[in-house]
Amino acid sequence: MEKITAIKGFKDILSDEALLFWKAESIARRVFNSFGFREIRVPIMEKTELFQRSIGETTDIVEKEMYTFADRNNECLTLRPEATASIIRAFIEHNIYAAEQITKLFTIGPMFRRERPQKGRFRQFNQINAELLGEEHPQSDAEIISMLMHFLASAGLKNLQLEINSLGCSSCRPAFSRAIINFLKGREENLCPDCRRRTNTNPLRVFDCKVQTCGEIIANSPNILDFLCSDCENHFEQVKSFLDDLHISFSINPRMVRGLDYYTRTAFEVKTNALGAQNAVAGGGRYNGLVSFLGGPEVPGIGFAVGLERLIACLPKEGKDNFNTDLFIAALGNQAQKIAFGLTNELRYAGISAEMDYSDKSLKSQLKRADKLNSYFTLILGDKEIDERQALLRNMQTKNQQKISIDGLSDSIIQILKER
Ligand code: HAM
């Protein structure tokens, strides 16, 4: 029979890597909790219109990358390409804004974008996403950036570069867009067909075009920071100064506009040189008009998403440890097997990871399995030990052995494991 393989760009996360996901997610939960963020779980599929309206009709994501299909009743549905839109939809749908002035939410899960798969770029990938709603003060921009940087450092990432920019607001952005349109007008023949089309519809999107010639043109374009209104300029100055107060280093990248249309004012990305071309491990920004644009009240917001596959790819090699078993029980003979079976179960109920072998193999081959499982201790239990009512506990790292009484065995083992 021909074997069936996974879909291109969709990958299995095998156990060793799944452990790293689990660790990163646990660290995120702990760090986010200390910043007052609570979890929300939103569906992985939404009405297509939600993403069209929030991310923007003329973005790469909406134009080219969404998994969209007609449901059996002809409703147009999309596998989420990001989580912000869904969180805001839920925020509005459940009137969360009415119950509290400031809402801090995070979610963790898979996203879907039909991009060209390459190193660090998948069609199904996982994000850790956080959103802070109801606060416009530039201190909240610094707060969320601080949470992101602290999380990435706590997860073990090193040599990160934080880049920030301001994208202005609905009163100052139009002047910048006009300046870009004028700038691009004389250079149209060197732009890719997409950018030529977008020059008039959505000129900011030319900034995140991946085509090299478009990038070269944009490198000399007008600078968005020269067009900020005084409120936006003031906000950006304060964000920078609050980041300084928190000792968070950053550089300003006026060409970074981010690939989603909903951003206003602060935008940021965290880059690393450990990833090659896909060098952004996280990105985010402020979106003061999004909640009302999706039918809710005027509530400002700011958030970010971390790409989990990229985060894990950046971890230093020595950080990649294996799953450890606390105790392996090598049982030899029927009676020992019977005691070991009950003991393994008892220890597992007590939260200890215990393993044993049911096949009555030789001691040598059981010890081999204990090594393979990275077991901390091995308990050796054979007829001789049962006769003497003393089992042998071997520390697999130091190879030291000690005798422990078979009576009250599980309590003694729990105690020894606690003290290690
Ligand atoms: P984004 O920049 O599109 O922002 O994605 C955030 C992160 O997700 C990227 O920096 C990258 O690490 C990861 N990522 C994106 N696409 C892929 C892919 N195809 N394969 C692997 N990893 C990928 C957002 O999604 C916004 N919703 C962030 C946000 C939240 N802004 C405000 N709130």
PDB file of C-alpha atoms in Angstrom, residues 24-40 104-108 128-131 143 147-148 150-151 154 304:
ATOM      1  CA  ALA A  24       8.040  27.430  26.372  1.00  0.00           C
ATOM      2  CA  GLU A  25       4.285  27.476  26.878  1.00  0.00           C
ATOM      3  CA  SER A  26       4.654  26.892  30.632  1.00  0.00           C
ATOM      4  CA  ILE A  27       7.136  29.770  30.870  1.00  0.00           C
ATOM      5  CA  ALA A  28       4.729  31.992  28.905  1.00  0.00           C
ATOM      6  CA  ARG A  29       1.881  31.146  31.287  1.00  0.00           C
ATOM      7  CA  ARG A  30       4.038  31.984  34.323  1.00  0.00           C
ATOM      8  CA  VAL A  31       5.448  35.233  32.897  1.00  0.00           C
ATOM      9  CA  PHE A  32       2.115  36.413  31.470  1.00  0.00           C
ATOM     10  CA  ASN A  33       0.394  35.638  34.730  1.00  0.00           C
ATOM     11  CA  SER A  34       2.768  37.914  36.605  1.00  0.00           C
ATOM     12  CA  PHE A  35       1.821  40.707  34.181  1.00  0.00           C
ATOM     13  CA  GLY A  36      -1.896  40.054  34.852  1.00  0.00           C
ATOM     14  CA  PHE A  37      -2.765  38.272  31.580  1.00  0.00           C
ATOM     15  CA  ARG A  38      -5.412  35.552  31.539  1.00  0.00           C
ATOM     16  CA  GLU A  39      -5.937  32.828  28.974  1.00  0.00           C
ATOM     17  CA  ILE A  40      -8.664  32.837  26.331  1.00  0.00           C
ATOM     18  CA  LYS A 104      -5.297  41.447  29.312  1.00  0.00           C
ATOM     19  CA  LEU A 105      -5.640  38.204  27.359  1.00  0.00           C
ATOM     20  CA  PHE A 106      -3.366  35.588  25.881  1.00  0.00           C
ATOM     21  CA  THR A 107      -3.895  32.548  23.712  1.00  0.00           C
ATOM     22  CA  ILE A 108      -1.657  29.750  22.443  1.00  0.00           C
ATOM     23  CA  ILE A 128       1.793  32.577  21.648  1.00  0.00           C
ATOM     24  CA  ASN A 129      -0.313  35.685  21.393  1.00  0.00           C
ATOM     25  CA  ALA A 130      -1.023  38.423  23.964  1.00  0.00           C
ATOM     26  CA  GLU A 131      -3.362  41.429  23.779  1.00  0.00           C
ATOM     27  CA  GLU A 143       4.718  47.116  29.514  1.00  0.00           C
ATOM     28  CA  MET A 147       6.617  41.233  28.940  1.00  0.00           C
ATOM     29  CA  LEU A 148       7.634  39.950  25.488  1.00  0.00           C
ATOM     30  CA  HIS A 150      11.218  38.972  29.540  1.00  0.00           C
ATOM     31  CA  PHE A 151       9.368  35.945  28.207  1.00  0.00           C
ATOM     32  CA  SER A 154      13.172  33.387  30.270  1.00  0.00           C
ATOM     33  CA  PHE A 304       2.145  40.693  19.983  1.00  0.00           C
TER      34      PHE A 304
END
